[in-house]
Tab-separated table of C-alpha atoms in Angstrom:
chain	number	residue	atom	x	y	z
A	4	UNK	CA	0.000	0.000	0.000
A	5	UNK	CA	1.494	3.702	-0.875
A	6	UNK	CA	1.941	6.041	1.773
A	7	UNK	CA	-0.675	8.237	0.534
A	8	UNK	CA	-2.931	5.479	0.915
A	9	UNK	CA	-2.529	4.580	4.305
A	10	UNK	CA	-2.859	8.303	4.936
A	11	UNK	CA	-6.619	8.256	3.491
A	12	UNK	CA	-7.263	5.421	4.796
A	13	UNK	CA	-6.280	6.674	8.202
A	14	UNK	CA	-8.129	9.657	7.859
A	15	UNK	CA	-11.092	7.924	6.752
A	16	UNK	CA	-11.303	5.544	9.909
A	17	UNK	CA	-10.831	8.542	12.090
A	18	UNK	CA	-13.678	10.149	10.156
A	19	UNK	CA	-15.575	7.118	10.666
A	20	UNK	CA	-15.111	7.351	13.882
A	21	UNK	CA	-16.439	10.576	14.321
A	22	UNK	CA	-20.171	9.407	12.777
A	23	UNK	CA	-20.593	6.729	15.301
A	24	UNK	CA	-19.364	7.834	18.334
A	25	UNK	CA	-20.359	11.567	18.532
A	26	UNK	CA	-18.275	14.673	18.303
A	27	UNK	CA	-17.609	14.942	21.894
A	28	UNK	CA	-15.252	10.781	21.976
A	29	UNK	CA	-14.038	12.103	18.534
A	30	UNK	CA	-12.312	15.386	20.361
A	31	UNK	CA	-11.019	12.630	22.870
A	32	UNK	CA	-9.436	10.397	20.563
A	33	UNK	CA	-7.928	13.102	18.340
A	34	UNK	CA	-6.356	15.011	21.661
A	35	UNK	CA	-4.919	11.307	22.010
A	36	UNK	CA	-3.587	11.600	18.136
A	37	UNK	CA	-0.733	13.010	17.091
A	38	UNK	CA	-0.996	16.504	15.815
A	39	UNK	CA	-0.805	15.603	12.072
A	40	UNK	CA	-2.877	12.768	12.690
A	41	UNK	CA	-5.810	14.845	14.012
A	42	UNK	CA	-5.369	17.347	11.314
A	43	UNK	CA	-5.877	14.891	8.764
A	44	UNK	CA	-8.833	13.510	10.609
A	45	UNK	CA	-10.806	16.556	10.631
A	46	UNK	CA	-10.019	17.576	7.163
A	47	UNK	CA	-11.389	13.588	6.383
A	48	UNK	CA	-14.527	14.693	8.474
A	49	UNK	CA	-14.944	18.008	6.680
A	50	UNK	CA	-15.410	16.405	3.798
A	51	UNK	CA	-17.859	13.600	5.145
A	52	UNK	CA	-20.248	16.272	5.903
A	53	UNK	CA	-20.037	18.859	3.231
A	54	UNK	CA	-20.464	15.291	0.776
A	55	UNK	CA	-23.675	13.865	3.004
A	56	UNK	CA	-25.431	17.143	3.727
A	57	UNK	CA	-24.615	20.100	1.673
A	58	UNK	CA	-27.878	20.628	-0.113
A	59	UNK	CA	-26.166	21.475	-3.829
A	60	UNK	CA	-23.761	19.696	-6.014
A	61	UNK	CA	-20.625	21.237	-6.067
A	62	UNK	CA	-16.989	20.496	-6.846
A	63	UNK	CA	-14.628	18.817	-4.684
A	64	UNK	CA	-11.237	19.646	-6.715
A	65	UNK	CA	-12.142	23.151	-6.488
A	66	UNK	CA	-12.663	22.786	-2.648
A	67	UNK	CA	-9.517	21.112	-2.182
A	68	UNK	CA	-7.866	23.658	-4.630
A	69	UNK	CA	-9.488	26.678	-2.004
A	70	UNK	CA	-7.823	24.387	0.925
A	71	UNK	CA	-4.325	24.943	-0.493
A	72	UNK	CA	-5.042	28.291	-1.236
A	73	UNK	CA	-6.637	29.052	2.308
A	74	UNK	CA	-3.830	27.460	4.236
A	75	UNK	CA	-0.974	30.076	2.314
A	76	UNK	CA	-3.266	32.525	2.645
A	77	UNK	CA	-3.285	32.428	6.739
A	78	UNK	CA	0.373	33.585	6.738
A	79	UNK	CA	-1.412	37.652	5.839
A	80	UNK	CA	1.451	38.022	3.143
A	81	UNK	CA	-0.756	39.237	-0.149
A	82	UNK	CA	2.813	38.003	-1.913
A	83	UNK	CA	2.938	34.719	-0.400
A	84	UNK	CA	-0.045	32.579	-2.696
A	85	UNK	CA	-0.888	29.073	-4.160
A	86	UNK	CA	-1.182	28.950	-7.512
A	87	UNK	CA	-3.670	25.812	-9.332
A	88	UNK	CA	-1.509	24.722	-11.869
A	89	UNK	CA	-3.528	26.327	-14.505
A	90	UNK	CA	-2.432	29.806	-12.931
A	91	UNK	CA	1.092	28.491	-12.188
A	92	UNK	CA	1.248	27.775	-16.347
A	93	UNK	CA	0.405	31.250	-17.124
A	94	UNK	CA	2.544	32.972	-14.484
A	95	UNK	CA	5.324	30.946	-16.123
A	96	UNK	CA	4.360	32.388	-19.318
A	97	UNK	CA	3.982	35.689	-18.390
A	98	UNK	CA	7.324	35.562	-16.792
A	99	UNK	CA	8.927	34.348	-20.328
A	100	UNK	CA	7.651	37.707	-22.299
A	101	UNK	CA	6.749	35.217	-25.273
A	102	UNK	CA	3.971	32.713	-25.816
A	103	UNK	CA	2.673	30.499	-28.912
A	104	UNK	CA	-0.818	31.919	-30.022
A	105	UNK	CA	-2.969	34.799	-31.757
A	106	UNK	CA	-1.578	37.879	-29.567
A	107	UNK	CA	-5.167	38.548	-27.360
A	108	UNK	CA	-6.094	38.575	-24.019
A	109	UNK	CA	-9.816	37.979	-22.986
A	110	UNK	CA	-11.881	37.594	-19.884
A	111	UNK	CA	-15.139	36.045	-19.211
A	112	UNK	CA	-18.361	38.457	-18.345
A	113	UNK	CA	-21.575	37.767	-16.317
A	114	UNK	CA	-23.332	36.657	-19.438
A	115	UNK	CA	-21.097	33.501	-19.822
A	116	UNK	CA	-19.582	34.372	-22.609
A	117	UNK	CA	-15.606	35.444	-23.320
A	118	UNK	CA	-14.561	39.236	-24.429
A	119	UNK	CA	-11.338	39.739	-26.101
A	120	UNK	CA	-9.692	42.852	-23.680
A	121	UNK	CA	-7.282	43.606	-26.023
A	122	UNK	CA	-4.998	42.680	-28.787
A	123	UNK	CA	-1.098	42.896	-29.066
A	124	UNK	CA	-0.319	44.819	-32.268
A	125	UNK	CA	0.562	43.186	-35.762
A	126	UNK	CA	-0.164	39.958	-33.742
A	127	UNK	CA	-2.199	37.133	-35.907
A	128	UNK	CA	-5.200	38.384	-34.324
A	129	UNK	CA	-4.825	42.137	-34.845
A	130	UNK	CA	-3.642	41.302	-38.942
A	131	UNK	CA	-6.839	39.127	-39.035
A	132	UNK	CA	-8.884	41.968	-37.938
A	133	UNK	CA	-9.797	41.230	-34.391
A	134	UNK	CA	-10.555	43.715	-32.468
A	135	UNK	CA	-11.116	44.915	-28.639
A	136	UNK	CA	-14.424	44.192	-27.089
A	137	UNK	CA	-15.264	41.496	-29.666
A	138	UNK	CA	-17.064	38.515	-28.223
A	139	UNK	CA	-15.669	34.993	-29.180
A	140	UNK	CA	-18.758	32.686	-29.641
A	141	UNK	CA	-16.989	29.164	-30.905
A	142	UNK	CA	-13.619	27.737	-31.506
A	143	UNK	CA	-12.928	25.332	-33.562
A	144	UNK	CA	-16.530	24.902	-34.249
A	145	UNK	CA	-17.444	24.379	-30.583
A	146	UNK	CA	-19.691	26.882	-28.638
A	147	UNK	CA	-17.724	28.123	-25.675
A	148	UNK	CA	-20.308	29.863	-23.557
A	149	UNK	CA	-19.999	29.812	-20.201
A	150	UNK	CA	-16.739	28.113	-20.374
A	151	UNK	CA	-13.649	29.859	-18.221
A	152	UNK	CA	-11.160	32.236	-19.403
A	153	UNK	CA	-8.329	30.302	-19.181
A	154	UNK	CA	-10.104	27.029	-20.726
A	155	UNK	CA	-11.101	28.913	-23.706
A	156	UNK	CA	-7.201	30.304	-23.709
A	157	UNK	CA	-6.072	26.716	-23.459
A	158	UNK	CA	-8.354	25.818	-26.830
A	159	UNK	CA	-6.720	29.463	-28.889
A	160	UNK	CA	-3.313	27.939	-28.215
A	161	UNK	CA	-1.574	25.650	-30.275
A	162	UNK	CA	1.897	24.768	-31.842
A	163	UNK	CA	2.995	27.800	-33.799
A	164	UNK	CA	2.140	27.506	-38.105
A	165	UNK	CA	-1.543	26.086	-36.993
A	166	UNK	CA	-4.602	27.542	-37.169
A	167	UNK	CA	-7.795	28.155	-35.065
A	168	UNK	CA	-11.009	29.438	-36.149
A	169	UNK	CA	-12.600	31.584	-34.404
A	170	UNK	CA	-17.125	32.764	-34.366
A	171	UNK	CA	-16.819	36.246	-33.596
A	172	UNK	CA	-19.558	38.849	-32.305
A	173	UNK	CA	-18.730	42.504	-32.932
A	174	UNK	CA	-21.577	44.161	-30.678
A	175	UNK	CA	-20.653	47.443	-31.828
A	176	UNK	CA	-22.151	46.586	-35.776
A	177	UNK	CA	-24.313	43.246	-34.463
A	178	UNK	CA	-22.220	41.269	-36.688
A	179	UNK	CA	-20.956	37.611	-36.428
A	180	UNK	CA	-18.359	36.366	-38.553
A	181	UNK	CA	-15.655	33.168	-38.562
A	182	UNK	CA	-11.949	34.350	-38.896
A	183	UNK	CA	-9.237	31.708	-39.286
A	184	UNK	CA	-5.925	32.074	-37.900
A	185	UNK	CA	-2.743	31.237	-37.789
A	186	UNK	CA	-0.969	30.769	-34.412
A	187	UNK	CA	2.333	32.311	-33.755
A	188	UNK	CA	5.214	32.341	-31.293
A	189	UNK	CA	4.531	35.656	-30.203
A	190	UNK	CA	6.864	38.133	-28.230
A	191	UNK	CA	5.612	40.447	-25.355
A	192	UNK	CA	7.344	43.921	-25.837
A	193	UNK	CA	8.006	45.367	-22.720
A	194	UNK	CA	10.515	47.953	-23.813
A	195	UNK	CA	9.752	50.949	-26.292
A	196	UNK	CA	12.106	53.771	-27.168
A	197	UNK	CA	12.677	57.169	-29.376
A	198	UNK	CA	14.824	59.143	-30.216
A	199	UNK	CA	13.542	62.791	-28.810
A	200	UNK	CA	14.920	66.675	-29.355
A	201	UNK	CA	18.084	67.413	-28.566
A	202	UNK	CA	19.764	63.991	-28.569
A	203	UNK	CA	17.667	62.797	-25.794
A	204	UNK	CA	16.947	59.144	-25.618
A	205	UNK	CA	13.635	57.595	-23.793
A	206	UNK	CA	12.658	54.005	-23.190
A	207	UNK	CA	10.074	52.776	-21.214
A	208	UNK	CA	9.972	49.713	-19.139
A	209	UNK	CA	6.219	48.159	-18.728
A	210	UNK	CA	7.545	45.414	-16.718
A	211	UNK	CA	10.312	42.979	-16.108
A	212	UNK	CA	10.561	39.498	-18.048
A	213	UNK	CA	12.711	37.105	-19.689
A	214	UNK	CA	13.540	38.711	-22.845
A	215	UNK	CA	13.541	42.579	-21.350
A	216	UNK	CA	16.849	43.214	-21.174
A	217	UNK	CA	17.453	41.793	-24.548
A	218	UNK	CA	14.874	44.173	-25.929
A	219	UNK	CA	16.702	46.841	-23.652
A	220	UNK	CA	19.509	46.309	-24.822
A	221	UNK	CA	18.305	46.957	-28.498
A	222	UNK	CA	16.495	49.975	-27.526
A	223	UNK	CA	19.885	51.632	-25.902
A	224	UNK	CA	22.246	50.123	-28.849
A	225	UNK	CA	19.864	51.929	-31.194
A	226	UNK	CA	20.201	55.198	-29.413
A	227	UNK	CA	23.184	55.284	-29.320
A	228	UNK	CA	23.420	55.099	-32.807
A	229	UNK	CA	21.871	58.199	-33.091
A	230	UNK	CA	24.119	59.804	-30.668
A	231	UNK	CA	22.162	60.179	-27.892
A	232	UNK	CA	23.686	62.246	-25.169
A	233	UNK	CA	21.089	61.917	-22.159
A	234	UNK	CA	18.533	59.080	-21.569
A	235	UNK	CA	14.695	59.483	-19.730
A	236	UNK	CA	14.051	55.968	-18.212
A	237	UNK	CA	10.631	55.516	-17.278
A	238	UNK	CA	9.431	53.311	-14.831
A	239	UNK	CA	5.758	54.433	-14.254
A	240	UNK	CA	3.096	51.817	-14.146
A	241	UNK	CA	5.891	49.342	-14.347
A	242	UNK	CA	4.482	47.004	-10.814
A	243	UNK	CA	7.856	44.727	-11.448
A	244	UNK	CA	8.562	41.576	-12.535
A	245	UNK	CA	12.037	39.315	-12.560
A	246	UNK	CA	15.045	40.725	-10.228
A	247	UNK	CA	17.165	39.211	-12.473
A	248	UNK	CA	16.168	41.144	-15.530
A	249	UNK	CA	16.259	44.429	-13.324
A	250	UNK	CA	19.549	43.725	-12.574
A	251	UNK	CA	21.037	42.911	-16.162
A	252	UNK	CA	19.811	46.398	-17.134
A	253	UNK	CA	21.179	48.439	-13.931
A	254	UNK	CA	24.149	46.567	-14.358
A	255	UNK	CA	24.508	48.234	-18.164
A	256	UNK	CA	23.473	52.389	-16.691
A	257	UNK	CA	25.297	51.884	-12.585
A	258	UNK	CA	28.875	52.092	-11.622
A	259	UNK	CA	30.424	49.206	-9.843
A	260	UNK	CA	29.295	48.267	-6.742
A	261	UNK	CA	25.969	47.169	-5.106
A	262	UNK	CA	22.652	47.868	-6.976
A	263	UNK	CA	20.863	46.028	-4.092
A	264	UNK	CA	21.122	43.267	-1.346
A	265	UNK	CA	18.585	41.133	0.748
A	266	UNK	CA	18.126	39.663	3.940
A	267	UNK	CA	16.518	36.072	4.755
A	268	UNK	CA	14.786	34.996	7.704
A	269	UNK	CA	18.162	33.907	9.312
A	270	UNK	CA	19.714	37.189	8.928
A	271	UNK	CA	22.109	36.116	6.085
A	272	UNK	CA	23.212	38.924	3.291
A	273	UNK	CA	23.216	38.107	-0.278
A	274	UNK	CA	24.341	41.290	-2.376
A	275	UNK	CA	23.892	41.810	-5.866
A	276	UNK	CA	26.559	43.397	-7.788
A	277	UNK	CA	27.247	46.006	-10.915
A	278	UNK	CA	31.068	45.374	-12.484
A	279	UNK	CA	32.610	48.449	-13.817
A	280	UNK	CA	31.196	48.748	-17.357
A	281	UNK	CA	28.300	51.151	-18.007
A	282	UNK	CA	26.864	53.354	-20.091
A	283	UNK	CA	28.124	56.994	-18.476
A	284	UNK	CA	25.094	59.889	-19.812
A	285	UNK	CA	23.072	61.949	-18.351
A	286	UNK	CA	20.392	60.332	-16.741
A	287	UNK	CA	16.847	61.010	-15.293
A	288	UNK	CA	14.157	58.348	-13.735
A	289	UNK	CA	10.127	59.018	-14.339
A	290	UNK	CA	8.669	57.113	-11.316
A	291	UNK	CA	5.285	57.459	-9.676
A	292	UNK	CA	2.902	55.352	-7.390
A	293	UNK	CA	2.684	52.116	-9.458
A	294	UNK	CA	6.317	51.824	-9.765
A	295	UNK	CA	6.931	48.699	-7.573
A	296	UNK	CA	9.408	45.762	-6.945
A	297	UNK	CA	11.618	45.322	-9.252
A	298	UNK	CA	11.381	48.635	-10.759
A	299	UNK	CA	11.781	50.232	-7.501
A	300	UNK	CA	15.232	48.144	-7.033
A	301	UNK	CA	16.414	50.084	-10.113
A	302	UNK	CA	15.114	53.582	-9.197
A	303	UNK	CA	16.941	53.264	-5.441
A	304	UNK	CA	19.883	52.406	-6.918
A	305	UNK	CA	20.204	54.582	-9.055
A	306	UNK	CA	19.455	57.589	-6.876
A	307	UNK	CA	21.616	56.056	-3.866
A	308	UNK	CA	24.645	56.153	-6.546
A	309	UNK	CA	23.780	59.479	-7.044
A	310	UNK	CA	23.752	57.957	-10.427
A	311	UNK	CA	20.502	59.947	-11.582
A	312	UNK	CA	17.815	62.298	-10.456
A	313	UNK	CA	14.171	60.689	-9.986
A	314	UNK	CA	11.213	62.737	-10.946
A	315	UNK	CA	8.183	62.297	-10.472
A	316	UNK	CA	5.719	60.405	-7.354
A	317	UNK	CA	6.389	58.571	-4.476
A	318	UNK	CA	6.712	55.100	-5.413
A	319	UNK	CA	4.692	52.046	-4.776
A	320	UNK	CA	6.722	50.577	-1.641
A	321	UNK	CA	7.182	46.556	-1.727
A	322	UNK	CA	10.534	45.771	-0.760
A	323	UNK	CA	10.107	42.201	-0.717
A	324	UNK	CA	11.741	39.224	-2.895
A	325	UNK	CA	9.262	36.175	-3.852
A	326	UNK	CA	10.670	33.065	-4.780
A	327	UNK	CA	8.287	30.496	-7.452
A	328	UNK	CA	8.558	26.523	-6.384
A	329	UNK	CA	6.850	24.187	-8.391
A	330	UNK	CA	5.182	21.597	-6.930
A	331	UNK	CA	5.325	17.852	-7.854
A	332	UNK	CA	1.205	17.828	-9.183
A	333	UNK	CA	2.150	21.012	-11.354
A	334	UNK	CA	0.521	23.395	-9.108
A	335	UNK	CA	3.026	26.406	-7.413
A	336	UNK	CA	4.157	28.460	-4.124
A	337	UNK	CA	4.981	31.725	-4.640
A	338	UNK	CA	6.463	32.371	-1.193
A	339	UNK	CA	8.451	36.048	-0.068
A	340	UNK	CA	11.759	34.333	1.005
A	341	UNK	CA	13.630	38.068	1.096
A	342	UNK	CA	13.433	41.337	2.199
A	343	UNK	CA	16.096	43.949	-0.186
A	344	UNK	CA	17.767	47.201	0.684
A	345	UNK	CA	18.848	49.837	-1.406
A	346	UNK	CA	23.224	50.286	-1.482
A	347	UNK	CA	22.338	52.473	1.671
A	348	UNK	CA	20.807	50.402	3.473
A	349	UNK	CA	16.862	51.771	3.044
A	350	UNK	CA	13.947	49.372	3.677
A	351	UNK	CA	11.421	50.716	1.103
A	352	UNK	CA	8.348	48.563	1.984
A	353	UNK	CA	5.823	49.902	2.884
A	354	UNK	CA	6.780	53.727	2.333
A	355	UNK	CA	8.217	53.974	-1.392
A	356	UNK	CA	11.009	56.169	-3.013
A	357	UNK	CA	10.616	59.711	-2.393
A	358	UNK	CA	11.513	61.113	-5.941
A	359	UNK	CA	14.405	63.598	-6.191
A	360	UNK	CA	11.962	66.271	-7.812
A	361	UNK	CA	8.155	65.815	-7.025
A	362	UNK	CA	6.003	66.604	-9.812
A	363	UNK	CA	2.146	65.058	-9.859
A	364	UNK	CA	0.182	64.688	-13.571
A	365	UNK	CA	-2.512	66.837	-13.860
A	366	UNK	CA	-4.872	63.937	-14.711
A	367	UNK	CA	-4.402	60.318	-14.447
A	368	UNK	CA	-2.438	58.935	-17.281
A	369	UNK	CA	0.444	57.086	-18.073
A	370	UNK	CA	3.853	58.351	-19.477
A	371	UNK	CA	4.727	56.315	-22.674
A	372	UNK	CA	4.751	56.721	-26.665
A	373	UNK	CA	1.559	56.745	-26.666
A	374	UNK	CA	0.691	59.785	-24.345
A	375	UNK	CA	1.092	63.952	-26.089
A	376	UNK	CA	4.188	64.766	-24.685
A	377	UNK	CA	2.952	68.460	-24.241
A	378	UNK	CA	0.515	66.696	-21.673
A	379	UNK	CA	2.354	65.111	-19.507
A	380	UNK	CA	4.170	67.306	-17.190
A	381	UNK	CA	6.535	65.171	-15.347
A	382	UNK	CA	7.887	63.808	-18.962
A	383	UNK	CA	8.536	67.645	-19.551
A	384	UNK	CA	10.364	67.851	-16.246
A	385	UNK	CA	12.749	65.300	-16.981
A	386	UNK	CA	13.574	66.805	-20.229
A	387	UNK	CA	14.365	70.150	-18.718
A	388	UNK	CA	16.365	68.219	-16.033
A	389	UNK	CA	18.052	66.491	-18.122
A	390	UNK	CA	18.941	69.594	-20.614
A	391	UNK	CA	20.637	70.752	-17.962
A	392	UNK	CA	22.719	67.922	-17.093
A	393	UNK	CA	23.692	68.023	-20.724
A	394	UNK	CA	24.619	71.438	-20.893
């Protein structure tokens, strides 16, 4: 018999127990049990009762899927979670910047039925003329209502070079239509650039994955082809993402030394180093309340190095480093295992990065390409900073 085995079967002759001698012997005899023992008992019980009396059907995996999730949950860390190996698949994905499919993400509404949120440029899906807001009826032939989100992703996704077909309902012109399409390894950009007035670079950093500091790294080569003499980083809305790739791009703007270190539960020190080489301009941060993790690993650095100025708002403040295990069933634990410090020594959790020059947007937007730069006021800040450093 496996061990897992004698386990249930344990736990089901303690449960047993429970129905014919009455909850107050059952109390006795699991005081008497070991602690694991009675833990597994009442779980066994739990499940007796919700399976003889609750009055609708329902489904176990999903309650055993909320136990897992429920027990990580009781250690009050929003960063320490469970993932269902579903979610653990497409946190691995997101980490990776890159997936194999049509380039759209969708969600499922009240009605049962799945709405495409929005589609990643000259993707499969934007070429084939899908569009935002489009309902997906079928795939493949197969009516989907009321299926989830992620089951209906798991049916758009294929091996790249095949296709899906998709029934589409455009509620804006009341029009249904089947569009075929080819799936695609697709790449998640999470770095744009330009080249702005007076030789001054900008790229913007969404978030942190896999193939960021590649893209980075083609972003900064290309301006300085164009002889850029001062660089705007920005970092708003950017919530964080992979250390690592945070790292690999301070390490190519910071002088040697420390960009950051962390400290386990046991008090031991792990820092993380710049070498020597880096680019040497001019350089200004855009920050403001969203800017979090990762990102704000970057932005302390480089103002404790004195490296840069950063402009804009106070930051988002988690100063805490998660480490992903998978489990042996597929399912995940993302668990905070660190807490970093900027090279001085700050704890930022909790309060944020004061920026070096405070300067709030008039409404709530985000600075990137696609926002009038006339409009947003802190971008303008950096610029005149930044002129000056240049002069």
């Amino acid at each position: 018999m496996q061990k897992k085995d004698f386990w249930k079967g344990f736990g089901a002759a303690c449960a047993l127990v429970a129905v014919l001698y009455g909850g107050k012997h059952m109390m006795i005899q699991m005081h008497q049990l070991p602690p694991f023992f009675g833990e597994y008992a009442k779980l066994q019980l739990l499940e007796t009762y919700l399976e003889d009396y609750y009055v609708e059907a329902y489904d176990a995996d999903v309650t055993k899927e909320m136990m897992y999730a429920g027990l990580v949950a009781g250690i009050g860390d929003p960063y320490t979670y469970y993932l269902p190996e579903d979610s653990l698949k497409q946190q691995m994905e997101t980490n990776s910047g890159h997936f194999v499919g049509i380039g759209v993400s969708i969600y499922a509404e009240n009605d049962g039925y799945i709405v495409v949120k929005d589609v990643t440029k000259d993707s499969p899906a934007d070429l084939a003329g899908i569009q935002a807001e489009d309902k997906i009826v079928a795939v493949d032939g197969e009516n989907i209502k009321g299926m989830k989100a992620s089951e209906v992703s798991d049916k758009v996704k294929g091996k790249a070079g095949t296709e899906v077909t998709l029934e589409i309902y455009r509620p804006s012109t009341a029009d249904t239509k089947t569009i075929k399409v080819t799936r695609e390894d697709i790449q998640v950009h999470s770095v744009q650039y330009e080249m702005m007035e007076d030789d001054i670079g900008y790229i913007s950093i969404s978030n942190f994955r896999e193939n960021t500091y590649a893209q980075f790294q083609d972003a900064l080569q290309a301006l300085q082809k164009q002889h850029m003499a001062g660089l705007i980083l920005d970092l708003r809305e950017n919530t964080g993402g992979l250390v690592r790739a945070a790292h690999q791009i301070g390490d190519e703007l910071l002088p040697e030394g420390t960009m950051v270190y962390t400290m386990d539960k046991e008090g031991h020190r792990e820092d993380t180093i710049c070498d020597a080489n880096y680019t040497d301009i001019p350089l200004v941060v855009l920050v403001n309340e969203h800017s979090a993790s990762a990102s704000e690993i970057l932005a302390g650095a480089i103002q404790d190095t004195q490296r840069g100025e950063l402009i804009g708002t106070t930051t988002f403040g988690k100063g805490l480093v998660q480490r992903l295990f998978t489990l042996p069933d597929g399912s995940g634990l993302n668990v905070t295992i660190q807490k970093y410090y900027t090279p001085k020594g700050r704890s930022i959790h909790g309060v944020g990065i004061e920026p070096d020059i405070y300067v709030a947007l008039p409404k709530e937007t985000k600075g990137n390409l696609h926002i009038e730069a006339k409009e947003d006021t802190q971008l303008q800040t950096a610029i005149e900073t930044l002129q000056q450093k240049m002069m």
